[in-house]
Short mmCIF file of the C-alpha atoms (twelve columns), coordinates in Angstrom:
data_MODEL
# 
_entry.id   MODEL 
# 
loop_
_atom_site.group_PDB 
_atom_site.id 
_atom_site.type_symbol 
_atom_site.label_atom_id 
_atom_site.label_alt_id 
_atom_site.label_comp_id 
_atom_site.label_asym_id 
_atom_site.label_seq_id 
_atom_site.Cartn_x 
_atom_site.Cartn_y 
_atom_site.Cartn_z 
_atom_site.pdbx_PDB_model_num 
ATOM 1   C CA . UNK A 1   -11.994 138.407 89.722  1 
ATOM 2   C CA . UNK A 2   -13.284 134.611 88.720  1 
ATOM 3   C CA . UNK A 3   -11.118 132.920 91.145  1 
ATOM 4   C CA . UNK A 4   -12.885 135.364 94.188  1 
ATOM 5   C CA . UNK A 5   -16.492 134.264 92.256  1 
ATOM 6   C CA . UNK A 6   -15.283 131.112 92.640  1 
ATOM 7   C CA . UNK A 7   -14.168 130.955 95.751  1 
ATOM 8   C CA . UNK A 8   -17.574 132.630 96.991  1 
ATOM 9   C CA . UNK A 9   -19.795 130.376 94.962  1 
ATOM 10  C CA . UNK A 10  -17.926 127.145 93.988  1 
ATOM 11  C CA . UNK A 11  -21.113 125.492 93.479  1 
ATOM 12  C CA . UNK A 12  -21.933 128.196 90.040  1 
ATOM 13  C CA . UNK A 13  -18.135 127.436 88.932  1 
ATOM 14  C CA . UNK A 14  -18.997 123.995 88.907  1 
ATOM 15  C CA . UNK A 15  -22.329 124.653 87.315  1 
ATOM 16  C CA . UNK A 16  -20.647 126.877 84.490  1 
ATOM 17  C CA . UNK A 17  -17.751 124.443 84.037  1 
ATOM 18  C CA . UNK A 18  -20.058 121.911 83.460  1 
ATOM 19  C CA . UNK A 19  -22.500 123.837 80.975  1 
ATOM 20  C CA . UNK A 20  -19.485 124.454 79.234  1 
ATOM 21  C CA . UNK A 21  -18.269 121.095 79.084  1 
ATOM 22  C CA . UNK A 22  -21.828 119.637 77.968  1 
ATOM 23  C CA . UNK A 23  -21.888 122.653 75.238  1 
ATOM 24  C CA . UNK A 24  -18.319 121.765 74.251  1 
ATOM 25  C CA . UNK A 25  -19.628 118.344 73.944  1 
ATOM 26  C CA . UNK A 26  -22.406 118.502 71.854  1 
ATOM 27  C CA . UNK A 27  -20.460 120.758 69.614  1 
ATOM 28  C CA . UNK A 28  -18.158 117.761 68.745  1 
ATOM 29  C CA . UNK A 29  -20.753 115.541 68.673  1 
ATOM 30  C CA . UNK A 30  -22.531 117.529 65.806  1 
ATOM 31  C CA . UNK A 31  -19.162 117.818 63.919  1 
ATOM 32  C CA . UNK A 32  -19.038 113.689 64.018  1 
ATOM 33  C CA . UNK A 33  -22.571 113.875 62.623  1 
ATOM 34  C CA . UNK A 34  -22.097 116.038 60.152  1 
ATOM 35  C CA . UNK A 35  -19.028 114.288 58.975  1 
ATOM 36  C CA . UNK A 36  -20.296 110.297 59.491  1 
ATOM 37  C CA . UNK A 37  -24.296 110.643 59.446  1 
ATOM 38  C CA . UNK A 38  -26.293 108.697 60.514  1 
ATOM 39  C CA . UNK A 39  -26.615 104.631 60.569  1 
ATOM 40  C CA . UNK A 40  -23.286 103.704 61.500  1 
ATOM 41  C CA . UNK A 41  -22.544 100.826 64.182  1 
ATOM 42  C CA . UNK A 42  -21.854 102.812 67.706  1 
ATOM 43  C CA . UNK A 43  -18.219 101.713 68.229  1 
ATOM 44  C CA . UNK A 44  -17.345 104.038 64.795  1 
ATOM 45  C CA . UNK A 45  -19.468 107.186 66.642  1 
ATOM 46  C CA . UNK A 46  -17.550 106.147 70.421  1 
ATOM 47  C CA . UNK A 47  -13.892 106.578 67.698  1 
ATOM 48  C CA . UNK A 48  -14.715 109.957 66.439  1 
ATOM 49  C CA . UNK A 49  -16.289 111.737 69.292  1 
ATOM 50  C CA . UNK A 50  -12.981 110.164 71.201  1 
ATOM 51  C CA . UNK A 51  -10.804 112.046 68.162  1 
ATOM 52  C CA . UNK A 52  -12.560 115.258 68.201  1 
ATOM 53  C CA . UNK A 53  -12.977 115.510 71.461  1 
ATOM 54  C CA . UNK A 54  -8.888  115.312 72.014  1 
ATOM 55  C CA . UNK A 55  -9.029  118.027 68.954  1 
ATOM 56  C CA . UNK A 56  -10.620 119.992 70.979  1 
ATOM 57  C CA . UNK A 57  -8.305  119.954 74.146  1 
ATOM 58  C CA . UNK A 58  -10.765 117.538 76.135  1 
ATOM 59  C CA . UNK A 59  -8.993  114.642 78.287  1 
ATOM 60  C CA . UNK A 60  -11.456 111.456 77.490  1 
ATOM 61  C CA . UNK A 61  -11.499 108.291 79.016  1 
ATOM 62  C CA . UNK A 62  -13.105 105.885 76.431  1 
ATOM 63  C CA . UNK A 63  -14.379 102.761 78.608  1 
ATOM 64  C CA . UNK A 64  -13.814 104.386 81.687  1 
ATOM 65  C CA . UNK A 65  -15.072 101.572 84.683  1 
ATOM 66  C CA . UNK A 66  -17.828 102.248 86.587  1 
ATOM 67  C CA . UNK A 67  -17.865 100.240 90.040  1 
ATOM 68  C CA . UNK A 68  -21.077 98.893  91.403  1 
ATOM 69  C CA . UNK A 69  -21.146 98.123  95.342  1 
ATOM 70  C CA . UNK A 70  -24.249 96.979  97.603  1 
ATOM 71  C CA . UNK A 71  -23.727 97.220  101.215 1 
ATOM 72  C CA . UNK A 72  -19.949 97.816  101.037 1 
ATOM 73  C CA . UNK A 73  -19.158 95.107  98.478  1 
ATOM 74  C CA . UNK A 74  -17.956 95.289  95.130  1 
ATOM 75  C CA . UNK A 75  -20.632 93.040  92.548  1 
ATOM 76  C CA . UNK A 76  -18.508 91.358  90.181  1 
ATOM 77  C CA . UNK A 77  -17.164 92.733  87.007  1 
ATOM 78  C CA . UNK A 78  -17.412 96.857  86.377  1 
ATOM 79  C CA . UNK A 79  -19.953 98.546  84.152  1 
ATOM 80  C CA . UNK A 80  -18.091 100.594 81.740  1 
ATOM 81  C CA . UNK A 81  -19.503 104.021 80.421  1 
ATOM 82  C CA . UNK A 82  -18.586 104.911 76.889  1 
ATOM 83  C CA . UNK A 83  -16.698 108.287 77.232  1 
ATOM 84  C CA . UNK A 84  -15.612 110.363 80.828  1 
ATOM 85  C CA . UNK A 85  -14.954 113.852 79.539  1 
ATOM 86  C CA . UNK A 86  -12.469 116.191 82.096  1 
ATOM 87  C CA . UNK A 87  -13.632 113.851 84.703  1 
ATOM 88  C CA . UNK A 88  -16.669 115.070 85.171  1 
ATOM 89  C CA . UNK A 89  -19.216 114.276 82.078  1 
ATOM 90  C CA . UNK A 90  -20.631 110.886 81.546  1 
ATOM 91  C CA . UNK A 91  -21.075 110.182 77.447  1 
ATOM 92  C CA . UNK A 92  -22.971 106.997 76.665  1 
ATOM 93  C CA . UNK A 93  -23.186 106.501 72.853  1 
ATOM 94  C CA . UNK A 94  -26.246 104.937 71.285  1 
ATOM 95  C CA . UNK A 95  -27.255 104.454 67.238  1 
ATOM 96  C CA . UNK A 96  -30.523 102.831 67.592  1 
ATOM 97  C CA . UNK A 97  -34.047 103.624 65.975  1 
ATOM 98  C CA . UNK A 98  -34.973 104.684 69.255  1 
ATOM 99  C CA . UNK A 99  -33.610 105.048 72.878  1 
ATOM 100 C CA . UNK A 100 -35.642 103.375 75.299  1 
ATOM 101 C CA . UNK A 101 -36.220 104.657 78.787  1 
ATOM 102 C CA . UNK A 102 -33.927 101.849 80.430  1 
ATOM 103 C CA . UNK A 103 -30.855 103.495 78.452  1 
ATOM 104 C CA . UNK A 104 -31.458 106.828 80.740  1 
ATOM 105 C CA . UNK A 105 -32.183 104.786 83.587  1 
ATOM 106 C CA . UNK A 106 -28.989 103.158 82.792  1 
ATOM 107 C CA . UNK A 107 -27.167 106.708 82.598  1 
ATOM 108 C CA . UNK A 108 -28.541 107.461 85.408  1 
ATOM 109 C CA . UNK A 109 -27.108 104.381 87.426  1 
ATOM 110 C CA . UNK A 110 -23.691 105.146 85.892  1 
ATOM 111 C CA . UNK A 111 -23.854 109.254 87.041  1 
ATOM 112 C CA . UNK A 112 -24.802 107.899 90.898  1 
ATOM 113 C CA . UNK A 113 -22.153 104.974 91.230  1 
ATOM 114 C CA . UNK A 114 -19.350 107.267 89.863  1 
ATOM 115 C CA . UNK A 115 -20.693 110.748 91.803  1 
ATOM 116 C CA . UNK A 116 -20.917 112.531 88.830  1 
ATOM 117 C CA . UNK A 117 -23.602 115.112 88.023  1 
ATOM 118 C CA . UNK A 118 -24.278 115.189 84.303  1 
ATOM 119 C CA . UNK A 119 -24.294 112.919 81.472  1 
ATOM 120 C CA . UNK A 120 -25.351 113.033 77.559  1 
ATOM 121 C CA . UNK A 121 -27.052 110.140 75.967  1 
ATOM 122 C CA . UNK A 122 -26.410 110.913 72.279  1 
ATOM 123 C CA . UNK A 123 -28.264 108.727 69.738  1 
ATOM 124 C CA . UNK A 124 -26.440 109.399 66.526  1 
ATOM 125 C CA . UNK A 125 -29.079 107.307 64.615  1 
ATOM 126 C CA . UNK A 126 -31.253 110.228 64.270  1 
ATOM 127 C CA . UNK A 127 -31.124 112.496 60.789  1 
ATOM 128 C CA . UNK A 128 -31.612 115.220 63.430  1 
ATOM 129 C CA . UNK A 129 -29.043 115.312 65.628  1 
ATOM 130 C CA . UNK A 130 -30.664 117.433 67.962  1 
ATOM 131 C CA . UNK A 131 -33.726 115.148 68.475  1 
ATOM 132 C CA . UNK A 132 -30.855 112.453 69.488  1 
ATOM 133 C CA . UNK A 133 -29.417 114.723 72.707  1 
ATOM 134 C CA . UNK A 134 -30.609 113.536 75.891  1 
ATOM 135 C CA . UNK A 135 -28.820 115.627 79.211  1 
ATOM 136 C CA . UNK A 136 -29.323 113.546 82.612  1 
ATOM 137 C CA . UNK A 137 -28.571 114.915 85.753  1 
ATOM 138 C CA . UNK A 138 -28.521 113.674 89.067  1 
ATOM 139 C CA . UNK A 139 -28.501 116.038 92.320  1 
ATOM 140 C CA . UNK A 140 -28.246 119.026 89.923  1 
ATOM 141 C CA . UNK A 141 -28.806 122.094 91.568  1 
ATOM 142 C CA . UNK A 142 -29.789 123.747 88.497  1 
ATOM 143 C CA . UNK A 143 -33.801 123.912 87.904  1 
ATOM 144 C CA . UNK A 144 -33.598 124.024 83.782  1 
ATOM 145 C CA . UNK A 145 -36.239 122.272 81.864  1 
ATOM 146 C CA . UNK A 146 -33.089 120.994 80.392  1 
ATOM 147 C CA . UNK A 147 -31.892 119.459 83.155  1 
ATOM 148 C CA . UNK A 148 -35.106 116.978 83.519  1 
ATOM 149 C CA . UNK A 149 -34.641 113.953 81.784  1 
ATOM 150 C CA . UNK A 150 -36.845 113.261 79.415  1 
ATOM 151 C CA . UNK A 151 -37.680 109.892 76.818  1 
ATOM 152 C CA . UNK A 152 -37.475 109.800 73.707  1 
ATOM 153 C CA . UNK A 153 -40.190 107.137 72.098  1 
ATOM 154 C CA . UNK A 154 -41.136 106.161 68.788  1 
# 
C-alpha cells in the first residue's frame, strides 16, 4: 500500500523521507549533546554526529564536495559541507556564541549547488540544544513555519 502512495504522490514520499531523516537527525544530534555539551571545538561535534549517525543506520559523507559553477565553468577548488546524510540532508556544524545570518546564507548556497532540499545548521555551542537547530530549505514544497529559515542573533 506505500509503494502505490508512492507511486501516486512521490513528491509526499520524498517529503516524509525527508522529515524523517531531519527528525532522525536531530535525534543524534541531541544524543552528542547530551553526551559532549557544550563548548567543544566543531571538528569533535562533526566526529560524533559522524559516529552516531552510522549507529543509527545512516550512510554519512563527512566533507562531502560541493561544486560551484558560473556560466558552465567549474570556480576553482570545491566548497565542502560538513555531513551529507542518505544523500539527501545537508549538516553544517557550527559551535560559536552565535550563528550569524551569512552561515544560513552559506547553507543555503551549499543546498542550491548540490540540488538538495533541506539542510540543518546545528550550533552545538548553545546549553539549549534546541535554540541551536536551524532547518533551511530551498524549493520546499512544504509551507511549515518550520521550513522558513530563520536567524538566530545575540
Amino acid at each position: 500500500m506505500e509503494l502505490r502512495l508512492a507511486e501516486q504522490t512521490p513528491i509526499l514520499f520524498l517529503l516524509m523521507r525527508i522529515d524523517d531523516l531531519t527528525y532522525a537527525i536531530i535525534g543524534a544530534a541531541f544524543k552528542v549533546h547530551s553526551e559532549l555539551g557544550p563548548g567543544l571545538l566543531e571538528r569533535f561535534y562533526q566526529a560524533a554526529m559522524e559516529i552516531q549517525l552510522a549507529e543509527e543506520g545512516l550512510k554519512v559523507i563527512p566533507q562531502a564536495p560541493v561544486p560551484v559553477f558560473y556560466k558552465g565553468k567549474k570556480l576553482g577548488d570545491d566548497c565542502r559541507m560538513d555531513l551529507l546524510v542518505e544523500d539527501t540532508v545537508i549538516v553544517e556544524l557550527k559551535s560559536v556564541e552565535y550563528i550569524p545570518p551569512v552561515c544560513h546564507k552559506q547553507l543555503l548556497s551549499y543546498l542550491r549547488f548540490a540540488n538538495k532540499q533541506v539542510g540543518l545548521l546545528i550550533n552545538f555551542n548553545e546549553s539549549d540544544l534546541k535554540l541551536g537547530i536551524h532547518r533551511i530549505v530551498n524549493n520546499y514544497v512544504g509551507n511549515s513555519a518550520a521550513d522558513i529559515p530563520h536567524n538566530h542573533k545575540p
